[in-house]
Coordinates of C-alpha atoms in Angstrom, one line a residue:
M1 CA -5.9 -5.4 5.3
A2 CA -8.4 -2.5 6.8
D3 CA -6.2 -2.6 9.7
V4 CA -3.6 -0.5 7.9
P5 CA -3.2 2.8 9.2
V6 CA -3.1 5.2 6.3
G7 CA -4.6 8.4 6.4
G8 CA -6.5 7.8 2.8
R9 CA -3.4 9.8 1.0
P10 CA -0.5 7.0 -0.1
F11 CA 0.1 9.0 -3.6
Q12 CA 0.5 12.4 -1.8
V13 CA 4.3 13.8 -0.6
E14 CA 4.4 12.8 3.2
A15 CA 4.8 16.5 4.8
N16 CA 6.2 15.3 8.1
G17 CA 9.7 15.0 8.3
I18 CA 11.8 14.8 11.9
N19 CA 9.2 17.1 13.5
V20 CA 7.1 15.9 16.5
I21 CA 3.9 14.2 15.4
T22 CA 0.9 16.0 16.2
D23 CA -2.1 14.6 18.4
A24 CA -4.6 14.5 15.2
E25 CA -2.2 12.5 13.4
R26 CA -1.8 9.9 15.3
R27 CA -3.4 6.7 14.8
G28 CA -3.7 3.4 14.9
T29 CA -2.8 0.5 17.1
P30 CA 0.4 -1.5 17.8
R31 CA -0.9 -4.6 15.8
Q32 CA -0.7 -2.6 12.6
L33 CA 2.8 -2.6 13.0
F34 CA 3.0 -6.1 11.7
W35 CA 2.9 -5.1 7.9
P36 CA 6.1 -2.5 7.5
W37 CA 8.0 -4.9 9.9
F38 CA 7.1 -8.4 8.2
A39 CA 7.2 -7.4 4.6
A40 CA 10.5 -5.7 5.4
N41 CA 12.2 -9.1 6.8
V42 CA 10.2 -11.5 4.5
S43 CA 13.1 -11.5 1.9
V44 CA 14.1 -14.5 0.6
F45 CA 17.6 -13.6 0.9
G46 CA 16.9 -15.0 4.7
L47 CA 16.9 -18.5 3.1
S48 CA 20.6 -17.4 2.4
Y49 CA 21.6 -17.0 5.7
G50 CA 21.2 -20.7 6.1
S51 CA 24.3 -20.9 4.0
F52 CA 26.7 -18.1 6.0
V53 CA 25.5 -19.3 9.2
L54 CA 26.9 -22.8 8.3
G55 CA 29.6 -21.0 7.3
F56 CA 31.1 -20.8 10.8
G57 CA 31.6 -24.5 10.6
I58 CA 28.6 -25.6 13.1
S59 CA 26.2 -28.5 13.1
F60 CA 22.9 -28.1 12.0
W61 CA 21.1 -27.8 15.9
Q62 CA 23.8 -25.5 16.7
A63 CA 22.5 -23.4 13.7
V64 CA 18.8 -23.6 14.8
L65 CA 19.8 -22.5 18.1
V66 CA 22.2 -19.6 16.5
G67 CA 19.2 -18.4 14.2
I68 CA 16.3 -18.3 16.6
V69 CA 18.4 -16.9 19.3
G70 CA 20.1 -14.4 17.4
I71 CA 16.3 -13.4 15.6
T72 CA 14.4 -13.1 18.4
V73 CA 16.8 -11.2 20.6
S74 CA 18.0 -8.5 18.2
F75 CA 14.7 -8.0 17.0
L76 CA 13.4 -7.7 20.4
L77 CA 16.3 -5.0 20.6
C78 CA 14.0 -3.0 18.1
G79 CA 10.8 -3.5 20.3
L80 CA 12.5 -1.9 22.9
I81 CA 13.6 1.3 21.0
A82 CA 9.9 1.0 18.8
V83 CA 8.8 2.2 22.7
A84 CA 10.5 5.7 22.4
G85 CA 8.6 6.5 19.0
K86 CA 5.1 6.7 20.7
R87 CA 6.5 8.1 23.9
G88 CA 8.0 11.0 22.2
S89 CA 6.6 11.1 18.3
A90 CA 10.0 11.9 16.7
P91 CA 12.2 9.7 14.7
T92 CA 14.3 7.3 16.3
M93 CA 17.7 9.4 15.7
V94 CA 15.8 12.6 16.9
L95 CA 15.1 11.0 20.0
S96 CA 18.8 9.5 20.7
R97 CA 19.4 13.5 21.2
A98 CA 17.9 13.0 24.7
A99 CA 20.8 10.9 25.2
F100 CA 23.5 12.4 23.5
G101 CA 22.3 16.2 23.2
V102 CA 21.2 17.7 20.1
R103 CA 24.2 18.3 18.5
G104 CA 26.1 15.7 20.1
N105 CA 23.4 13.4 18.3
R106 CA 24.9 14.6 14.7
L107 CA 28.0 11.4 15.4
P108 CA 25.3 8.3 16.2
S109 CA 23.2 10.0 13.5
L110 CA 26.1 9.6 10.9
I111 CA 26.6 6.0 11.8
S112 CA 23.1 5.5 11.3
W113 CA 22.6 7.2 8.0
M114 CA 26.0 4.7 6.9
L115 CA 24.1 1.9 8.0
T116 CA 21.0 2.3 6.5
V117 CA 22.7 3.7 3.1
G118 CA 24.6 0.6 3.3
W119 CA 21.8 -1.7 3.9
E120 CA 19.9 -0.1 1.0
T121 CA 22.5 -1.0 -1.3
V122 CA 22.7 -4.3 0.1
L123 CA 19.5 -4.6 -0.8
T124 CA 18.9 -3.6 -4.6
I125 CA 22.7 -5.1 -5.6
L126 CA 20.7 -8.4 -4.0
A127 CA 17.6 -8.1 -6.0
T128 CA 20.0 -6.9 -9.3
F129 CA 22.0 -9.7 -9.1
A130 CA 19.0 -12.1 -8.8
T131 CA 17.1 -10.6 -12.2
A132 CA 20.0 -11.3 -13.8
T133 CA 20.0 -14.8 -13.3
V134 CA 16.3 -15.3 -13.3
F135 CA 16.6 -13.4 -16.7
E136 CA 19.5 -16.1 -18.0
R137 CA 17.8 -18.9 -16.8
L138 CA 14.8 -18.1 -18.8
G139 CA 17.2 -17.3 -22.0
W140 CA 16.2 -13.8 -22.1
G141 CA 19.8 -12.4 -21.6
G142 CA 21.0 -11.7 -18.2
G143 CA 23.9 -9.6 -19.3
T144 CA 24.6 -5.7 -18.5
A145 CA 21.4 -4.4 -20.2
T146 CA 19.1 -6.8 -17.8
K147 CA 21.0 -5.3 -14.7
I148 CA 20.9 -1.6 -15.8
V149 CA 16.9 -2.3 -16.0
A150 CA 16.9 -4.5 -12.5
L151 CA 18.5 -1.9 -11.1
V152 CA 16.2 1.1 -12.4
V153 CA 13.2 -0.8 -11.2
V154 CA 13.9 -1.6 -8.1
S155 CA 15.4 1.6 -7.4
A156 CA 12.4 3.5 -8.5
L157 CA 9.9 1.5 -6.4
A158 CA 12.4 1.9 -3.3
V159 CA 12.9 5.5 -3.8
A160 CA 9.1 6.7 -4.9
G161 CA 8.1 5.0 -1.4
G162 CA 10.8 7.0 0.8
V163 CA 10.2 9.8 -1.2
L164 CA 6.1 10.1 -0.9
G165 CA 6.4 8.4 2.6
F166 CA 4.4 6.6 5.7
D167 CA 1.2 6.3 4.4
L168 CA 2.2 4.8 1.0
I169 CA 5.1 2.7 2.8
M170 CA 2.1 1.0 4.7
R171 CA 0.3 0.4 1.9
M172 CA 3.2 -1.0 -0.3
Q173 CA 4.3 -3.0 2.8
T174 CA 1.0 -4.5 3.2
W175 CA 0.5 -5.8 -0.7
I176 CA 4.2 -7.0 -0.6
T177 CA 3.4 -9.3 3.2
V178 CA 0.6 -10.8 1.1
I179 CA 2.1 -11.1 -2.2
T180 CA 5.5 -12.2 -0.8
G181 CA 4.4 -14.8 1.3
A182 CA 2.1 -16.7 -0.2
L183 CA 5.3 -16.8 -3.5
T184 CA 7.7 -17.8 -0.8
I185 CA 5.5 -20.6 0.3
G186 CA 5.5 -21.5 -3.1
Y187 CA 9.1 -21.6 -3.3
I188 CA 9.5 -23.7 -0.3
A189 CA 7.0 -26.3 -1.4
F190 CA 9.1 -26.7 -4.8
V191 CA 12.3 -27.5 -3.5
A192 CA 11.7 -29.2 0.1
H193 CA 12.5 -32.1 -1.9
R194 CA 16.0 -31.5 -2.1
I195 CA 16.5 -31.7 1.3
D196 CA 18.5 -35.1 2.4
F197 CA 18.3 -34.8 6.3
A198 CA 21.1 -37.5 6.7
A199 CA 23.7 -35.2 5.2
V200 CA 22.1 -32.0 7.3
S201 CA 22.6 -34.5 10.4
A202 CA 25.7 -35.6 9.4
L203 CA 27.4 -31.9 9.7
P204 CA 29.8 -31.8 12.2
S205 CA 29.4 -29.6 15.5
G206 CA 31.4 -26.5 15.7
S207 CA 33.5 -24.8 18.6
A208 CA 31.6 -22.7 21.6
Q209 CA 33.8 -20.1 19.3
N210 CA 32.4 -20.2 16.2
V211 CA 28.9 -20.7 17.5
V212 CA 29.3 -17.2 19.3
G213 CA 30.9 -16.1 16.1
A214 CA 27.5 -17.3 14.3
L215 CA 25.6 -15.8 16.3
V216 CA 27.1 -12.2 16.4
F217 CA 26.7 -12.5 12.5
V218 CA 22.7 -13.4 12.5
M219 CA 22.0 -10.8 15.3
T220 CA 24.0 -7.7 13.2
G221 CA 22.2 -9.6 10.2
F222 CA 18.7 -9.1 11.1
G223 CA 17.7 -6.7 14.2
L224 CA 21.0 -4.9 15.2
G225 CA 20.4 -3.8 11.3
W226 CA 17.3 -1.9 12.1
V227 CA 17.6 -0.9 15.6
N228 CA 18.5 2.8 14.3
A229 CA 14.9 2.9 12.6
A230 CA 12.9 1.1 15.1
A231 CA 10.2 4.1 16.5
D232 CA 10.3 5.5 12.5
Y233 CA 7.1 3.7 12.5
S234 CA 5.5 3.5 16.3
R235 CA 5.7 7.7 16.3
Y236 CA 2.5 7.9 14.7
L237 CA 1.0 5.6 16.8
P238 CA -1.2 7.4 19.7
R239 CA 0.8 8.4 22.6
G240 CA -1.6 6.2 25.3
T241 CA -0.7 2.8 23.4
S242 CA 1.0 0.1 25.3
G243 CA 4.1 -0.1 25.3
R244 CA 4.2 -3.8 25.9
A245 CA 2.6 -4.3 22.8
V246 CA 4.8 -1.7 21.1
V247 CA 7.7 -4.1 21.8
G248 CA 5.9 -7.6 21.4
W249 CA 4.6 -6.8 17.9
T250 CA 7.4 -5.2 16.5
A251 CA 9.3 -8.2 17.8
F252 CA 7.0 -10.7 16.7
S253 CA 6.8 -9.4 13.0
S254 CA 10.3 -8.9 12.2
S255 CA 11.4 -12.3 13.8
L256 CA 8.5 -14.5 12.2
A257 CA 9.5 -14.4 8.7
P258 CA 13.6 -14.6 9.3
I259 CA 13.4 -17.4 11.7
V260 CA 11.7 -19.8 9.2
L261 CA 13.7 -18.8 6.3
L262 CA 16.6 -18.9 7.9
L263 CA 15.8 -22.7 9.2
F264 CA 14.7 -23.9 5.8
G265 CA 17.8 -22.3 4.6
L266 CA 19.9 -24.6 7.0
L267 CA 18.2 -27.3 5.3
L268 CA 18.7 -26.5 1.8
A269 CA 22.3 -25.6 2.3
G270 CA 23.0 -28.5 4.6
S271 CA 21.9 -30.8 2.0
S272 CA 24.2 -29.8 -0.9
P273 CA 28.0 -28.9 -0.8
E274 CA 27.4 -26.9 -4.1
L275 CA 24.5 -25.0 -3.4
N276 CA 26.2 -24.2 0.2
A277 CA 29.3 -22.7 -2.0
S278 CA 27.1 -21.0 -5.1
I279 CA 25.2 -18.9 -2.6
A280 CA 28.3 -17.2 -1.1
T281 CA 28.9 -15.5 -4.5
D282 CA 25.4 -15.1 -5.6
P283 CA 23.0 -15.2 -2.9
I284 CA 19.4 -15.4 -4.3
G285 CA 20.4 -16.3 -7.5
A286 CA 21.8 -19.7 -6.6
L287 CA 18.5 -20.2 -4.6
A288 CA 16.3 -19.5 -8.3
A289 CA 19.0 -22.3 -9.9
I290 CA 17.1 -25.2 -8.2
L291 CA 13.8 -24.2 -9.2
P292 CA 11.7 -25.6 -12.1
T293 CA 12.2 -22.8 -15.2
W294 CA 7.9 -22.0 -15.2
Y295 CA 8.6 -20.7 -11.7
L296 CA 11.4 -18.5 -12.1
V297 CA 9.2 -16.0 -12.5
P298 CA 7.2 -15.7 -9.7
F299 CA 10.4 -16.2 -7.8
A300 CA 11.6 -13.3 -9.5
V301 CA 8.8 -11.2 -8.0
V302 CA 8.9 -12.9 -4.7
A303 CA 12.7 -12.0 -4.5
V304 CA 12.5 -8.6 -6.4
L305 CA 9.6 -7.5 -3.3
G306 CA 10.7 -8.8 -0.7
L307 CA 14.3 -6.9 -1.2
V308 CA 12.0 -3.4 -2.5
G309 CA 10.2 -4.2 1.4
G310 CA 13.4 -3.9 3.0
A311 CA 15.1 -1.1 1.1
V312 CA 11.7 1.0 1.2
L313 CA 11.9 1.2 5.0
N314 CA 15.8 2.2 5.0
I315 CA 15.5 4.8 2.4
Y316 CA 12.6 6.6 4.4
S317 CA 14.3 6.1 7.5
S318 CA 18.0 7.1 5.8
G319 CA 16.1 10.5 4.9
L320 CA 15.1 11.1 8.4
T321 CA 18.4 10.3 9.6
L322 CA 19.8 12.8 7.4
L323 CA 17.3 15.4 8.4
A324 CA 19.0 14.5 12.1
L325 CA 22.6 15.1 11.5
G326 CA 21.2 18.7 10.2
V327 CA 20.6 18.9 6.7
R328 CA 18.4 21.7 5.9
I329 CA 16.5 19.7 3.1
P330 CA 12.8 18.6 2.8
R331 CA 12.2 14.9 3.9
Y332 CA 11.4 13.7 0.2
A333 CA 14.5 15.4 -0.7
A334 CA 16.4 13.5 1.6
S335 CA 15.2 10.1 0.8
F336 CA 15.6 11.4 -3.0
V337 CA 19.5 12.4 -2.1
D338 CA 20.2 8.8 -0.8
G339 CA 18.8 7.1 -3.5
V340 CA 21.4 8.6 -5.9
V341 CA 23.8 7.4 -3.2
V342 CA 22.5 4.0 -3.7
V343 CA 22.3 3.8 -7.1
A344 CA 26.2 4.6 -7.4
G345 CA 27.2 2.0 -4.6
T346 CA 25.2 -0.2 -6.7
V347 CA 26.4 0.3 -9.8
Y348 CA 30.1 -0.2 -8.1
V349 CA 29.8 -3.4 -6.7
V350 CA 27.6 -4.9 -9.7
F351 CA 29.7 -3.7 -12.4
F352 CA 33.6 -3.1 -11.1
A353 CA 33.6 -5.3 -7.5
G354 CA 34.5 -8.7 -7.2
A355 CA 33.4 -11.4 -4.5
F356 CA 29.6 -10.3 -2.7
F357 CA 29.6 -12.4 0.9
G358 CA 33.2 -11.1 2.1
Q359 CA 32.3 -7.3 1.7
F360 CA 28.9 -7.7 3.2
Q361 CA 30.0 -9.4 6.2
G362 CA 32.5 -7.0 6.7
F363 CA 30.1 -4.2 6.4
L364 CA 27.6 -6.0 8.6
I365 CA 30.3 -6.2 11.3
T366 CA 32.3 -3.0 11.1
L367 CA 29.0 -1.3 11.4
G368 CA 27.5 -3.1 13.6
V369 CA 30.1 -2.3 16.3
P370 CA 29.2 1.6 16.9
I371 CA 25.5 0.7 16.1
A372 CA 25.7 -2.0 19.0
V373 CA 27.3 1.0 21.6
W374 CA 24.8 3.3 20.5
C375 CA 21.7 0.5 21.0
G376 CA 23.5 0.1 24.6
V377 CA 23.0 3.8 25.5
M378 CA 19.4 4.3 24.0
L379 CA 18.2 1.3 25.7
A380 CA 19.9 2.1 29.0
D381 CA 18.3 6.0 28.2
I382 CA 14.9 4.8 27.5
A383 CA 14.8 2.0 30.4
L384 CA 15.7 5.3 33.1
R385 CA 13.4 7.6 32.0
R386 CA 9.9 7.3 34.0
S387 CA 7.8 10.1 31.4
D388 CA 7.4 11.3 28.0
Y389 CA 10.2 12.9 26.0
A390 CA 9.8 17.2 26.6
Q391 CA 9.6 17.3 22.7
A392 CA 10.0 20.7 22.0
D393 CA 13.3 20.1 23.9
L394 CA 14.5 17.7 21.2
Y395 CA 15.4 20.5 18.7
T396 CA 16.5 23.1 21.1
P397 CA 20.3 23.1 22.0
S398 CA 19.4 25.3 25.3
G399 CA 16.8 22.7 26.3
R400 CA 16.8 20.0 29.0
Y401 CA 18.7 17.6 26.6
G402 CA 22.0 20.0 26.4
D403 CA 24.0 20.8 23.3
V404 CA 26.7 17.8 23.6
R405 CA 26.5 15.4 25.8
V406 CA 30.1 14.2 26.4
L407 CA 29.9 10.6 28.4
P408 CA 27.7 9.3 25.5
I409 CA 29.8 10.7 22.8
V410 CA 32.8 9.3 24.6
T411 CA 31.1 5.9 25.0
V412 CA 30.4 5.4 21.7
L413 CA 33.9 6.0 20.5
A414 CA 35.6 3.9 23.2
G415 CA 33.1 1.1 22.7
T416 CA 33.9 1.1 19.4
A417 CA 37.5 1.3 19.5
I418 CA 37.1 -1.6 22.1
G419 CA 34.9 -3.6 19.6
W420 CA 37.1 -3.1 16.4
G421 CA 39.7 -4.7 18.1
L422 CA 38.0 -7.9 19.1
V423 CA 36.3 -8.5 15.7
T424 CA 37.9 -10.2 12.4
N425 CA 36.9 -9.9 8.5
T426 CA 39.0 -12.2 6.3
G427 CA 37.4 -12.3 3.5
A428 CA 37.5 -8.3 3.4
A429 CA 41.0 -6.9 3.0
W430 CA 40.4 -3.5 3.3
L431 CA 39.4 -4.3 7.0
G432 CA 42.8 -6.5 7.9
W433 CA 43.5 -3.6 10.8
Q434 CA 40.2 -4.6 12.6
G435 CA 41.5 -7.3 15.5
Y436 CA 44.4 -5.6 17.1
L437 CA 43.1 -6.2 20.9
L438 CA 42.7 -9.9 20.4
S439 CA 46.5 -11.1 20.4
P440 CA 47.3 -8.8 23.5
L441 CA 44.4 -10.1 25.8
G442 CA 45.1 -14.1 24.6
L443 CA 42.3 -14.3 22.2
A444 CA 43.9 -14.9 18.6
D445 CA 43.6 -18.7 18.8
G446 CA 40.5 -19.3 19.7
W447 CA 38.1 -16.1 19.7
S448 CA 39.6 -14.2 16.6
G449 CA 36.3 -15.7 14.4
A450 CA 33.9 -15.0 17.0
N451 CA 33.7 -11.1 16.8
L452 CA 33.1 -10.7 20.3
G453 CA 33.3 -6.9 19.5
V454 CA 29.7 -6.7 18.9
L455 CA 28.6 -7.9 22.1
V456 CA 31.3 -6.1 24.4
A457 CA 30.2 -2.6 22.4
L458 CA 26.1 -3.4 23.0
V459 CA 26.7 -4.7 26.8
T460 CA 29.3 -1.7 27.1
G461 CA 27.5 1.2 26.1
F462 CA 24.2 -0.1 28.2
L463 CA 26.3 -0.4 31.4
V464 CA 28.1 3.3 31.0
T465 CA 25.4 4.7 30.4
F466 CA 22.6 2.4 33.2
L467 CA 25.3 3.5 36.0
A468 CA 26.4 7.0 35.2
G469 CA 23.6 8.4 33.5
R470 CA 20.9 8.1 36.1
G471 CA 21.4 11.4 37.6
R472 CA 21.2 13.2 34.3
V473 CA 17.9 11.1 33.3
V474 CA 16.6 12.4 36.7
A475 CA 17.5 16.2 36.4
Q476 CA 16.4 16.6 32.6
E477 CA 12.8 15.4 34.1
R478 CA 12.8 17.6 36.8
M479 CA 12.8 20.6 34.4

């Protein structure tokens, strides 16, 4: 834990917002990125993805391939974008201004803000449901009062981390990593006897379309949900830090726990049709139901802390994104505003909405399309640059990065329109308008559930920017 790059002020509100981090404040090494990224992705919610992936109608071995490839590749994208943080020492959605222009970047910033706030809400919802389920099994009551208390506690932890900022987050994530990692190993040990290898091996194989659909879902549920925040933590690293090390530690730290959890979740869900079905309505509570009673309290701790670990990073990054949108309030106030939005969304889903999984999948895929286009644009822009960012120009519309860059904005809009036409979300009725390009392209029969739109959006953003943006980047770097 001595490696954690804290400044000795974990309970002091971070003064930095979307400004450039000064040389005096840059510190640490790439391996210290392990703590925030591992803690943010060690949640037992990763076990539930085993059920979600098998829900695409694929075999265990197909699901293993989907899980490993989808998680590794999507978090590799995070690592590549994290490089921009150490090269520019500013938050992700400020560095995005180099591609979109200072005011033109408000469009992707808005998309990013909706995605991060959405993820914060999902994680808070899951923590609330999990606590209620555990309390009910213990006979302590799992009704409205319990859900309210759980909501208050989880929200307070997440908002406190987001408001106080970087040093507290790094300290929190270190302890969350250690505690959650140990208790998760305990969970696996207690339920491993439920695995039925014969039942798992007998799962029938699915079509190529089903495999692709599961792959896209895994990518949007893991790495593509973090790409818009990837540079928010690497921006504190010294400018001379190895870019390869930043990529490697970000991708490794983020992928390690999800791969292990997903693989074990596949074994559990594939062994029990009843468990597989119950995870769809209560993803974490269903996992608690198979535990011995005495381990329920440790399970509640691991479940809530794991979800808080992800929510803390999201609420911190969503606050930075709100500032990048042009909202003129202090960083800590932006995080608090986002916390209020999250609480409101959680109250609606927990107390008034219906089934969870269909809405969750719809949220991931719908926002996964525009963020995939942005990710493609950002990756190409980073690849084209040969020098560090001109930091002052990231905040000046009259600077080298310009005010509004038309081509990247049109690329995001067009890529989103194409992508939404190639995805479907049957579990969320309000998204029935999507998939409008499948029939005209003759893909309605076999590929309607593959959600090709996310991959098409990612490739579109990258190719258009890489092929058409070289001249713009060269001109910027000559100024």
